[in-house]
PDB file of C-alpha atoms and ligand atoms in Angstrom:
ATOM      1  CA  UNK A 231      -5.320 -72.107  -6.081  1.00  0.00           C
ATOM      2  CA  UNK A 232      -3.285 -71.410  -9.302  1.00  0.00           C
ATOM      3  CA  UNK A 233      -0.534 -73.352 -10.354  1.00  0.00           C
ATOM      4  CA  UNK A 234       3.059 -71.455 -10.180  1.00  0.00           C
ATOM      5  CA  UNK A 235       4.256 -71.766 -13.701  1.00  0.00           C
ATOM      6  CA  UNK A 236       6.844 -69.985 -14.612  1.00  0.00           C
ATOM      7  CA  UNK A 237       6.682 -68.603 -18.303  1.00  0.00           C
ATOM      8  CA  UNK A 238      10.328 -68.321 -19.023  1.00  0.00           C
ATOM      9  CA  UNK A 239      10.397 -72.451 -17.893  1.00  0.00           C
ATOM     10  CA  UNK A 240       7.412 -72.747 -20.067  1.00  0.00           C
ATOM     11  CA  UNK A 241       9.228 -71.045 -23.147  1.00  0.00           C
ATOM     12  CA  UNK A 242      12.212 -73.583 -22.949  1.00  0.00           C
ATOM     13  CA  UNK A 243      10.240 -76.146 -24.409  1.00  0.00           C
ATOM     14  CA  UNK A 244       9.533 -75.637 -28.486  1.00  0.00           C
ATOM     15  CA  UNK A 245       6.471 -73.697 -28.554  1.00  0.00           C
ATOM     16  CA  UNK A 246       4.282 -70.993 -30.228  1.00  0.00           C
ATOM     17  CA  UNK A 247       2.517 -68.061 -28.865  1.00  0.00           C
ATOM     18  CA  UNK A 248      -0.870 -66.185 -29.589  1.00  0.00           C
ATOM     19  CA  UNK A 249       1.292 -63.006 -31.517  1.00  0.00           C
ATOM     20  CA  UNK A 250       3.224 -65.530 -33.671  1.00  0.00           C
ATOM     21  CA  UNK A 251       0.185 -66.987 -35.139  1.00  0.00           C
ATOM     22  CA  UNK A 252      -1.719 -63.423 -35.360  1.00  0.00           C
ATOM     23  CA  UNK A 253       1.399 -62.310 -37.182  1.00  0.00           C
ATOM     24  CA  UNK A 254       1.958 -64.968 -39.474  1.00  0.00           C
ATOM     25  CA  UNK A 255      -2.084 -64.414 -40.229  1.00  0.00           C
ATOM     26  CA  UNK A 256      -1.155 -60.996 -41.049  1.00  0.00           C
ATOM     27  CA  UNK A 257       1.681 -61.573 -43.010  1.00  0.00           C
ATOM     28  CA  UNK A 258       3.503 -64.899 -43.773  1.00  0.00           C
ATOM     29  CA  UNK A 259       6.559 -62.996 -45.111  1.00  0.00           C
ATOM     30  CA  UNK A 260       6.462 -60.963 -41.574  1.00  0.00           C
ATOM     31  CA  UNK A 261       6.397 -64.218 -39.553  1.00  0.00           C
ATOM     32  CA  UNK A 262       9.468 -65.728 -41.512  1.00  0.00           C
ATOM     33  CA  UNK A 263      12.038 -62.121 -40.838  1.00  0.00           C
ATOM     34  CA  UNK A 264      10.621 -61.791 -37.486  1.00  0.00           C
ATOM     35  CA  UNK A 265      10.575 -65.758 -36.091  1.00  0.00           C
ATOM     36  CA  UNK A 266      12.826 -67.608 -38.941  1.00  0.00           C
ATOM     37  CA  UNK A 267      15.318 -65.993 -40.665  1.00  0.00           C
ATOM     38  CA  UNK A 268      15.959 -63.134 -37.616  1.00  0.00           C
ATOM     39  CA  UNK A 269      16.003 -60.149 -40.226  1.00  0.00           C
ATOM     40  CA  UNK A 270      17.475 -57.421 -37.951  1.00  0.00           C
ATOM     41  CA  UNK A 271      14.024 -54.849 -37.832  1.00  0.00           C
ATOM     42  CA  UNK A 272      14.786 -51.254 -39.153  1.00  0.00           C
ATOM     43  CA  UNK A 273      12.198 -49.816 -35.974  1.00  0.00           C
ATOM     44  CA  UNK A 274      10.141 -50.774 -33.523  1.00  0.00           C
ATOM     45  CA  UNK A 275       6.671 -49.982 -33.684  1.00  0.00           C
ATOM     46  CA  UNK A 276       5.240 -46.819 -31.617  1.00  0.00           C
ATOM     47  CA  UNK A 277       2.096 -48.520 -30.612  1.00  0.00           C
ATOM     48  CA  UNK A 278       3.559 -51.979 -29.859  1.00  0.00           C
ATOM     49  CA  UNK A 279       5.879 -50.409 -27.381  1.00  0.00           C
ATOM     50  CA  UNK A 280       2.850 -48.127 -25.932  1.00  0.00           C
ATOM     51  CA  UNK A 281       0.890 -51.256 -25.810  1.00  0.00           C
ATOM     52  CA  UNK A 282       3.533 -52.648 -23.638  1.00  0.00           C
ATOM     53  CA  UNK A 283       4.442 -50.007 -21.068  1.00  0.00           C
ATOM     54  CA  UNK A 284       0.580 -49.569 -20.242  1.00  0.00           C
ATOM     55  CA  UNK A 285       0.188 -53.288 -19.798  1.00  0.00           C
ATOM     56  CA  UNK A 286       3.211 -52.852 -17.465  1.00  0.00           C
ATOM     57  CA  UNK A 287       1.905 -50.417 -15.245  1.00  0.00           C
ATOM     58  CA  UNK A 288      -2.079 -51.700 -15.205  1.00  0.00           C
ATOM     59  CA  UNK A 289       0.127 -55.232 -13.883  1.00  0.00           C
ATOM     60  CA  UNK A 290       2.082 -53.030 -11.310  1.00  0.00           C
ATOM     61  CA  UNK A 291      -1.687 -51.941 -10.566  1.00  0.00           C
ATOM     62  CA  UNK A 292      -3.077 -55.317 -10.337  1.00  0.00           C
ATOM     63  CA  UNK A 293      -0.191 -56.555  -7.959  1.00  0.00           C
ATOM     64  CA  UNK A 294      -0.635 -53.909  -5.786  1.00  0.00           C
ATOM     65  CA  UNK A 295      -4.386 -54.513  -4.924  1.00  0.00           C
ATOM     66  CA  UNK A 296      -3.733 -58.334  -4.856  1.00  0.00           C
ATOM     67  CA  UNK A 297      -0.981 -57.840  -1.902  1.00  0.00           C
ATOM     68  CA  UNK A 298      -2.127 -54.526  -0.246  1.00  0.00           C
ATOM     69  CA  UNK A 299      -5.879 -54.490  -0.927  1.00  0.00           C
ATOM     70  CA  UNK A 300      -6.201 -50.965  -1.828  1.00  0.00           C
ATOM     71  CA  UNK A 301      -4.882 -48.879  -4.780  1.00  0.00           C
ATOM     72  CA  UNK A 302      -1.390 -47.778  -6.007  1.00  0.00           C
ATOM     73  CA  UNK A 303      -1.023 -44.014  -5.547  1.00  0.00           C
ATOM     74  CA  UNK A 304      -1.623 -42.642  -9.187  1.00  0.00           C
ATOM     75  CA  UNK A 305       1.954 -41.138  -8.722  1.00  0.00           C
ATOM     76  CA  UNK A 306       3.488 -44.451  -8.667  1.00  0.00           C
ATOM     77  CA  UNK A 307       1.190 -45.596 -11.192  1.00  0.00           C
ATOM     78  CA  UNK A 308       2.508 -42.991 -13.603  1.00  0.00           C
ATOM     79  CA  UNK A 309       6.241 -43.445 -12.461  1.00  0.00           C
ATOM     80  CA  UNK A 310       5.906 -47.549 -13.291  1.00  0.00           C
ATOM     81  CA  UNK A 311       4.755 -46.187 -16.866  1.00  0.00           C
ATOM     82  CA  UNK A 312       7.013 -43.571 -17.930  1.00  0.00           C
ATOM     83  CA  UNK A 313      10.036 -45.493 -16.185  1.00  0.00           C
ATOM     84  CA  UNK A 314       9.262 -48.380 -18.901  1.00  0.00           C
ATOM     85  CA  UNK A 315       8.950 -45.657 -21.897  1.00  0.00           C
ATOM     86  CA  UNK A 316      12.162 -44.551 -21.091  1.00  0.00           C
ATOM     87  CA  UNK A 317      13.998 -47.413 -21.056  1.00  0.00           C
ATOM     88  CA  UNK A 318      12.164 -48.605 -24.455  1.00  0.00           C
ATOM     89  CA  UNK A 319      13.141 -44.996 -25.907  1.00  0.00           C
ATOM     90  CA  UNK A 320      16.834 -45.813 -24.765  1.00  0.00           C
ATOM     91  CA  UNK A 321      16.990 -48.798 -26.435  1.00  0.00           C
ATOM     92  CA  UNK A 322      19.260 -49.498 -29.909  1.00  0.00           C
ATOM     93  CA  UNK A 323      16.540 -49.672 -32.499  1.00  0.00           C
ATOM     94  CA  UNK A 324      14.586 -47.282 -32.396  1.00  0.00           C
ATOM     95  CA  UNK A 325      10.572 -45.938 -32.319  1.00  0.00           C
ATOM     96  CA  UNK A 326       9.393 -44.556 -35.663  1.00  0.00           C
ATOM     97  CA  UNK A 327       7.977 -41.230 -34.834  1.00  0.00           C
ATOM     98  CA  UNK A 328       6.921 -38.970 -37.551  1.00  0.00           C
ATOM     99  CA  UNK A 329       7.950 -35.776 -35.898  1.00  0.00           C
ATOM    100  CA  UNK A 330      10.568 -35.548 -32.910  1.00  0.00           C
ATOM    101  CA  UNK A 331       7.523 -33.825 -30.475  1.00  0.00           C
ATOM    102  CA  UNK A 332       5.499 -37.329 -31.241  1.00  0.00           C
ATOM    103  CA  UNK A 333       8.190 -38.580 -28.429  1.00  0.00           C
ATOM    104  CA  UNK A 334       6.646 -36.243 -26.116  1.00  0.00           C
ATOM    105  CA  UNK A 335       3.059 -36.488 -27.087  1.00  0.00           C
ATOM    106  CA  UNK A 336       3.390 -40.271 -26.664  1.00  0.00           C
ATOM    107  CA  UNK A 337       4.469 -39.697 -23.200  1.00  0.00           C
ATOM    108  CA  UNK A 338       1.631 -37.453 -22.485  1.00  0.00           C
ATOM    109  CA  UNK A 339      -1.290 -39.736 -24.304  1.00  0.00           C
ATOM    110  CA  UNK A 340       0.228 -42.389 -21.873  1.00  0.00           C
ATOM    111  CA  UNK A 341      -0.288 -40.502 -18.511  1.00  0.00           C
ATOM    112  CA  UNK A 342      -3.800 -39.190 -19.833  1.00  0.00           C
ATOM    113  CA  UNK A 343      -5.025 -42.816 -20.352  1.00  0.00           C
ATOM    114  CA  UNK A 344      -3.598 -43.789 -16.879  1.00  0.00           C
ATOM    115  CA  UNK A 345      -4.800 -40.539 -15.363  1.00  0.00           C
ATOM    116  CA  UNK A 346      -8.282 -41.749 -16.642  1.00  0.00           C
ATOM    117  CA  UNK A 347      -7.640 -45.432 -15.479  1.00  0.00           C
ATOM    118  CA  UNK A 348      -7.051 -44.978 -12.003  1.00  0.00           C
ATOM    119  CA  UNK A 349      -9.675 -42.847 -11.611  1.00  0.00           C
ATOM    120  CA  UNK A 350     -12.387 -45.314 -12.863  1.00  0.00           C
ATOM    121  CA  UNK A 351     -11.301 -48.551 -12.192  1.00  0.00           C
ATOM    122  CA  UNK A 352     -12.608 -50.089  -9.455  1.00  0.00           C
ATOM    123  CA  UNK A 353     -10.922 -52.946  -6.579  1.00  0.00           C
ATOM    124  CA  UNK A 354     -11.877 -56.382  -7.484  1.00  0.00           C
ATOM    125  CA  UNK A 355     -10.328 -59.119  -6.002  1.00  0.00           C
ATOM    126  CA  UNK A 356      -7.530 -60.571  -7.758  1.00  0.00           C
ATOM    127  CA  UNK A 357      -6.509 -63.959  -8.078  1.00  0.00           C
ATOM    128  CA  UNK A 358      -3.597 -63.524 -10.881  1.00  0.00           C
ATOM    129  CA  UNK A 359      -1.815 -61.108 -12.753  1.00  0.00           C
ATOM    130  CA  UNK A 360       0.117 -61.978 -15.565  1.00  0.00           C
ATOM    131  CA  UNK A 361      -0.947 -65.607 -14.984  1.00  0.00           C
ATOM    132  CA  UNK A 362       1.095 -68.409 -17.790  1.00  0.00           C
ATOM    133  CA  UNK A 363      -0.467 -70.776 -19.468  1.00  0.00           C
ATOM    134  CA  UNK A 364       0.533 -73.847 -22.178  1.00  0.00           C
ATOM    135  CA  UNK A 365      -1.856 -75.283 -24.336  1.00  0.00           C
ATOM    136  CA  UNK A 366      -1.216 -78.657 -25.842  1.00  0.00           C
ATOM    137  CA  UNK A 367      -3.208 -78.592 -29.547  1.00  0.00           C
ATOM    138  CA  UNK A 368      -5.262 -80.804 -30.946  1.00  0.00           C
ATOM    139  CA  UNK A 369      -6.061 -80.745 -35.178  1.00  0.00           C
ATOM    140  CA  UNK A 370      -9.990 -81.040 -34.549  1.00  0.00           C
ATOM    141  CA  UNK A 371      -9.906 -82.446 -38.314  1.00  0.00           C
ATOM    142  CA  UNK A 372      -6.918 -84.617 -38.214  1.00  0.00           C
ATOM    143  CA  UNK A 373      -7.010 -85.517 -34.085  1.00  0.00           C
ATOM    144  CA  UNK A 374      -3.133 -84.800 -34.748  1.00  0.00           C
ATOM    145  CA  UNK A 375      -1.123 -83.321 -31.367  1.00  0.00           C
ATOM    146  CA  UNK A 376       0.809 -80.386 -32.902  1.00  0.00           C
ATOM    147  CA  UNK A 377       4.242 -80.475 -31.158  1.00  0.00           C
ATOM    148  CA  UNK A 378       4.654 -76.615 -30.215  1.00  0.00           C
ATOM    149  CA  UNK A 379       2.389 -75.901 -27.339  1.00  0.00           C
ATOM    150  CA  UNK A 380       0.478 -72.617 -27.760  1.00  0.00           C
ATOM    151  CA  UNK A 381       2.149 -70.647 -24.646  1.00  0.00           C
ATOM    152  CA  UNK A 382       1.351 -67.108 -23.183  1.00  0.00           C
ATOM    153  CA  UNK A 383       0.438 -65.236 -20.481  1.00  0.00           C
ATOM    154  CA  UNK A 384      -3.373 -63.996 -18.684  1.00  0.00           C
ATOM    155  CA  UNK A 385      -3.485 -60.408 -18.167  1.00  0.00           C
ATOM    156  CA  UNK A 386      -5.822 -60.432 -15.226  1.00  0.00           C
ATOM    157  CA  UNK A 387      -7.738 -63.111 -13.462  1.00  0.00           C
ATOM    158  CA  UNK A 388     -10.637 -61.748 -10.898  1.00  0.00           C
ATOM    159  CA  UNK A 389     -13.184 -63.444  -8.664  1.00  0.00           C
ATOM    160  CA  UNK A 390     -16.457 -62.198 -10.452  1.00  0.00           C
ATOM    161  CA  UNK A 391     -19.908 -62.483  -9.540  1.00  0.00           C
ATOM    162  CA  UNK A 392     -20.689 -66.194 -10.296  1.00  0.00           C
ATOM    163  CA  UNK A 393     -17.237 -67.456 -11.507  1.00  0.00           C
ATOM    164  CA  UNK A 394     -13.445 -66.577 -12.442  1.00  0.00           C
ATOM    165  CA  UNK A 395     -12.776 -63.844 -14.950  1.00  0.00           C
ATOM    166  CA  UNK A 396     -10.139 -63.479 -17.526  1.00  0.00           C
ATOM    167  CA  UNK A 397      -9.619 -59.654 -18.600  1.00  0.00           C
ATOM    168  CA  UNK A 398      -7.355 -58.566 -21.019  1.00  0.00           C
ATOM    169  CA  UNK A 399      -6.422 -54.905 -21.321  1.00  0.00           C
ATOM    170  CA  UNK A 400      -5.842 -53.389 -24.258  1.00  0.00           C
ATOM    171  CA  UNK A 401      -5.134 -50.283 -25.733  1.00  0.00           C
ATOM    172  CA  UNK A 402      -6.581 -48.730 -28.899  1.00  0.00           C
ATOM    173  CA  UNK A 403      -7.284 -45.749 -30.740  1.00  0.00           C
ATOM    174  CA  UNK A 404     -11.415 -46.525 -31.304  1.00  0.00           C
ATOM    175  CA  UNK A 405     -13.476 -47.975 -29.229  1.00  0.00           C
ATOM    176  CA  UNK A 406     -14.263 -52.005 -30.165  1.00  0.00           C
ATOM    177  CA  UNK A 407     -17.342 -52.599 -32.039  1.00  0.00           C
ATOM    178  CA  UNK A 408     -19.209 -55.828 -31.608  1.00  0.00           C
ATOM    179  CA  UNK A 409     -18.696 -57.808 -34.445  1.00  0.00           C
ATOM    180  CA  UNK A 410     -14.732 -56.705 -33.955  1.00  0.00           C
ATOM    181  CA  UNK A 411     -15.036 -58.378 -30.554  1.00  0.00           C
ATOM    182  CA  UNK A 412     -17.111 -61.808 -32.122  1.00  0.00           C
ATOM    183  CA  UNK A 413     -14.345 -61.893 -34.317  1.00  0.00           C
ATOM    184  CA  UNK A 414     -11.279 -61.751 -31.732  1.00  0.00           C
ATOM    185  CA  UNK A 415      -9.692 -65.376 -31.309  1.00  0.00           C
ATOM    186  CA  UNK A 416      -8.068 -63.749 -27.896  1.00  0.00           C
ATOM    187  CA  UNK A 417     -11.390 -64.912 -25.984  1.00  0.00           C
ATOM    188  CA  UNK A 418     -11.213 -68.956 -27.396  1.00  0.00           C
ATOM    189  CA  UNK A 419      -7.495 -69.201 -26.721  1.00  0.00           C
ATOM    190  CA  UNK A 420      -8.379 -67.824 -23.031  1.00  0.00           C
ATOM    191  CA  UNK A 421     -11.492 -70.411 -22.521  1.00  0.00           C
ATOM    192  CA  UNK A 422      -8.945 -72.876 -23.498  1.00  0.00           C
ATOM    193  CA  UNK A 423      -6.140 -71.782 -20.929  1.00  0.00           C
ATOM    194  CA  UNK A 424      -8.706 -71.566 -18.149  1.00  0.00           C
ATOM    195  CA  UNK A 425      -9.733 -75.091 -18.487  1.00  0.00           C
ATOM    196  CA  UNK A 426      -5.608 -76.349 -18.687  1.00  0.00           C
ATOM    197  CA  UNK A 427      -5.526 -73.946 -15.644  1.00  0.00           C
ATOM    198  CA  UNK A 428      -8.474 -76.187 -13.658  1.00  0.00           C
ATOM    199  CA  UNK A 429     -10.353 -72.959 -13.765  1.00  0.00           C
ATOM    200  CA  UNK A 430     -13.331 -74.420 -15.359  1.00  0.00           C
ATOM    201  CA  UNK A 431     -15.855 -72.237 -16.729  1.00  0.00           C
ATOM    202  CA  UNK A 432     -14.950 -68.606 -16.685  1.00  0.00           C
ATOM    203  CA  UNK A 433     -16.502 -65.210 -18.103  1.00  0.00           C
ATOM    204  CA  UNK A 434     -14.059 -63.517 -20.420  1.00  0.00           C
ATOM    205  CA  UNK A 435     -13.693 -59.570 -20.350  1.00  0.00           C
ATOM    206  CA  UNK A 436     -11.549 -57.146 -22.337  1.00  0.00           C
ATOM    207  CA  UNK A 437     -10.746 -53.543 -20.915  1.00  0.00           C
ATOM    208  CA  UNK A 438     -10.362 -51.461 -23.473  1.00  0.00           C
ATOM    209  CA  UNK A 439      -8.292 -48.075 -23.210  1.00  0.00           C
ATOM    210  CA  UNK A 440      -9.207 -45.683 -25.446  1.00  0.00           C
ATOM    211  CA  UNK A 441      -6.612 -43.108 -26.894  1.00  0.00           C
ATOM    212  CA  UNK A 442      -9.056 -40.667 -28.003  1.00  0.00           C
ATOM    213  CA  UNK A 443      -8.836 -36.887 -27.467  1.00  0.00           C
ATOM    214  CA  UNK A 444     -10.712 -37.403 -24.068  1.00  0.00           C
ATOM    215  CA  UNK A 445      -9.099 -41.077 -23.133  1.00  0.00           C
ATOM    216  CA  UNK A 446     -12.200 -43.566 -21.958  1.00  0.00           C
ATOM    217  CA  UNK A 447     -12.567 -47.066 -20.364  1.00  0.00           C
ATOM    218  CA  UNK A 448     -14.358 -49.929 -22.399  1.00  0.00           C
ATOM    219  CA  UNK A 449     -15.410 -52.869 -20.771  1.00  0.00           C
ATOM    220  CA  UNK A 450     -16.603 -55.213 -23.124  1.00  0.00           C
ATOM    221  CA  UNK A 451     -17.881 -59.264 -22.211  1.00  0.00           C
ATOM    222  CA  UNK A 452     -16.959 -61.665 -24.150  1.00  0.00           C
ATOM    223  CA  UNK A 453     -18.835 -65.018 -25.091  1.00  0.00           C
ATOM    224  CA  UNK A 454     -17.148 -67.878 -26.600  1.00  0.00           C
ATOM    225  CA  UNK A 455     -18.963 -71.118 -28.104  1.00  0.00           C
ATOM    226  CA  UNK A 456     -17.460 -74.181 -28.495  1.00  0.00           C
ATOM    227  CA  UNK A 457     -17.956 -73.599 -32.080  1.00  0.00           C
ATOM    228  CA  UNK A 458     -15.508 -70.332 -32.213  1.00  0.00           C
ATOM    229  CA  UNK A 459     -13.043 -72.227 -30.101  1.00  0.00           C
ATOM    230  CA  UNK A 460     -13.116 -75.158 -31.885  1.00  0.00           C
ATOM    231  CA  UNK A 461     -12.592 -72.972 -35.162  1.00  0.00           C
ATOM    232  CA  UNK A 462      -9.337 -71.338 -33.263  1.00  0.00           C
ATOM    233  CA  UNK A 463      -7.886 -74.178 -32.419  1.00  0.00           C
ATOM    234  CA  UNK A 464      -8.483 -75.726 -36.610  1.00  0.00           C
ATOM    235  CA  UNK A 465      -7.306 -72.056 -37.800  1.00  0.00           C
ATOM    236  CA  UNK A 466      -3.893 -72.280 -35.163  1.00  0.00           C
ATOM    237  CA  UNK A 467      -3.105 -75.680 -36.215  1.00  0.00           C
ATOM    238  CA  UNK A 468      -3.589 -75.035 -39.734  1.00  0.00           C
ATOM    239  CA  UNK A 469      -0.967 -71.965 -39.815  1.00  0.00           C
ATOM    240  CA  UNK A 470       1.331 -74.690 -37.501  1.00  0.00           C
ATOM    241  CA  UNK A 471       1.140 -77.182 -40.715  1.00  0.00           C
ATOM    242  CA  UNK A 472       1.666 -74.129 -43.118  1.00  0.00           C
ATOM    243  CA  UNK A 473       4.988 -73.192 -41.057  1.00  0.00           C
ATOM    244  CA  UNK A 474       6.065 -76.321 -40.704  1.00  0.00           C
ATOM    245  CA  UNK A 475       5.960 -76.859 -44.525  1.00  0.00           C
ATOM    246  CA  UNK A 476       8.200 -73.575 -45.063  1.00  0.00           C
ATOM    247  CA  UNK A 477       5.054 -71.431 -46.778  1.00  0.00           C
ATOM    248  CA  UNK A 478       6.542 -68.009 -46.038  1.00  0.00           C
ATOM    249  CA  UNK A 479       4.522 -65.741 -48.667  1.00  0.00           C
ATOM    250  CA  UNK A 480       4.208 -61.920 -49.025  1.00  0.00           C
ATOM    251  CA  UNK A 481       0.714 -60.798 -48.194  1.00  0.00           C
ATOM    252  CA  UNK A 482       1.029 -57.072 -48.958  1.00  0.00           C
ATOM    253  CA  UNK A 483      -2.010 -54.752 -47.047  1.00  0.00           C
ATOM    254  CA  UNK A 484      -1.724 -51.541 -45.360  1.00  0.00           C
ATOM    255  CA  UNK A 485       0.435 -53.121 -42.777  1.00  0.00           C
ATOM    256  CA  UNK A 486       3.382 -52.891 -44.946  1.00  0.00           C
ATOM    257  CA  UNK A 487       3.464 -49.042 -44.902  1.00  0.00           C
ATOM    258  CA  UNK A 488       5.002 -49.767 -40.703  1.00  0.00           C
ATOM    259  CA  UNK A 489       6.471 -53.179 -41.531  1.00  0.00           C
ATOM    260  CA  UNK A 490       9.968 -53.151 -39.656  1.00  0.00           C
ATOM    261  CA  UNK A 491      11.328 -56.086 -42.365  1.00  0.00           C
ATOM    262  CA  UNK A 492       9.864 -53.551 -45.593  1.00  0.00           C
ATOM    263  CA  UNK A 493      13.672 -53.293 -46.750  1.00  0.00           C
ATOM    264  CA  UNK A 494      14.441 -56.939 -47.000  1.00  0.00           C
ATOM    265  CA  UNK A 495      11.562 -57.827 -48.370  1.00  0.00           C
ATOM    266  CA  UNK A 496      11.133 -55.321 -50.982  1.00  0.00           C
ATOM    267  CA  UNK A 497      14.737 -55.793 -51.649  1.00  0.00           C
ATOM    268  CA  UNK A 498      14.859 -59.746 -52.287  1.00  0.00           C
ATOM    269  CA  UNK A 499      12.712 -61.787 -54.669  1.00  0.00           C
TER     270      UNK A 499
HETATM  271  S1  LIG B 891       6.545 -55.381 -46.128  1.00  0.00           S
HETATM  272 FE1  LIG B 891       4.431 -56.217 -46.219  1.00  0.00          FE
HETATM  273  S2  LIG B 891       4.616 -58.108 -47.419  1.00  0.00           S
HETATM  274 FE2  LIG B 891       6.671 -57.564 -46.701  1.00  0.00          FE
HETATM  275  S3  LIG B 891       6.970 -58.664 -44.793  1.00  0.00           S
HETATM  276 FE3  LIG B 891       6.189 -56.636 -44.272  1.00  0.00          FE
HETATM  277  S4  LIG B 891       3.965 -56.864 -44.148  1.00  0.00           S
HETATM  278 FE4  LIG B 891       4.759 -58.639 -45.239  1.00  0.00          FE
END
């Protein structure tokens, strides 16, 4: 049986989640506008928000079969997505389309890859959706206790054939390759949750939606060594030091092109 956390109770205390670190891996600079300084964003990105109103209705999925045993009707499965777009569309800052018909198309890529969904995916049993988790973390070098806990949230947790599994869904525009997958931290973090959770050993999977012209499903499994999460954990508590410290440097890639905080920091020195 799963313990009830709450993740807004778990969020109260000072903490740190799995997209903080990836960002301030991206980008230092991004990490300090979007978590420090609270540098109002010029737009929101288009596949962030996608991202999110899928993982909203494959939840609303999940739920379902966990309380009713069977599937939602693809209508409602549909309705749970596009309700969520809409609100998102509504909302003050907006979605950086390049044309206004991208509003539409995004719409229609989303109902395509749900379309595609509910017709493949199959009825395990489900023991959590959505499931919290805190992680206190330990410097493997140092043996130091970093005060933010790592908190976030499971996706999916199903009985599988010989133990728990963790699935993550994700959407993308190319299917994963396998060293893309080896190099994914996702997977340790989730090994690491599971054991906090008293879940003991568990498989790891991620479902993979793909946006291509003819949307597909990817299931890929995942294995993690104590090794990689050991090297997670070092990496994590390394960018906690470097935070901590105030290191807050521009690391310019292709990811500024999108970068909601471009204008402030092009514009400051
Ligand atoms: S524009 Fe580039 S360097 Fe500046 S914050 Fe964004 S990602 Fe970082």
């Amino acid at each position: 049986m799963l313990e009830a956390l709450k993740l807004s109770e778990l969020r109260e205390e000072l903490h740190v989640s799995y997209s903080q670190i990836r960002t301030y891996l991206m980008c230092p600079m991004k990490y300090y506008h979007q978590y420090v300084a609270g540098t109002e964003a010029s737009h929101r990105p288009t596949a962030l928000v996608f991202g999110s109103a899928i993982h909203h209705a494959l939840a609303h999925y999940y739920r379902n079969l966990q309380v009713a045993g069977e599937k939602i009707q693809e209508g409602d499965l549909l309705e749970m997505y596009t309700d969520y777009l809409d609100e998102e569309l509504d909302r003050p800052i907006p979605l950086l389309f390049d044309d206004p018909d991208d509003e539409g198309k995004l719409k229609d890529k989303g109902v395509a890859l749900l379309q595609m969904f509910h017709e493949k995916a199959d009825c395990p049993t489900v023991l959590a959706v959505e499931q919290p988790f805190a992680i206190e973390l330990v410097d493997p070098t140092t043996c130091e206790v970093m005060e933010p806990k790592l908190v976030g949230a499971i996706d999916l947790i199903i009985e599988g054939s010989k133990r728990p599994e963790i699935v993550e869904h994700k959407t993308t525009s190319k299917r994963y390759s396998r060293w893309q997958l080896d190099l994914e931290m996702q997977p340790s973090v989730y090994k690491l949750a599971a054991q906090e959770l008293g879940l003991g050993e568990t498989d790891v999977r991620y479902q993979l939606l793909v946006k291509t012209k003819s949307p597909s499903l990817q299931q890929c499994s995942i294995k993690r060594s104590s090794q990689q999460i050991q090297e997670m954990t070092e990496t994590f508590c390394q960018v906690l030091s470097a935070i901590e410290a105030g290191h807050f440097y521009r690391n310019r890639s292709w990811a500024c092109q999108d970068c909601p905080f471009r204008h402030a920091c092009d514009g400051c020195s």
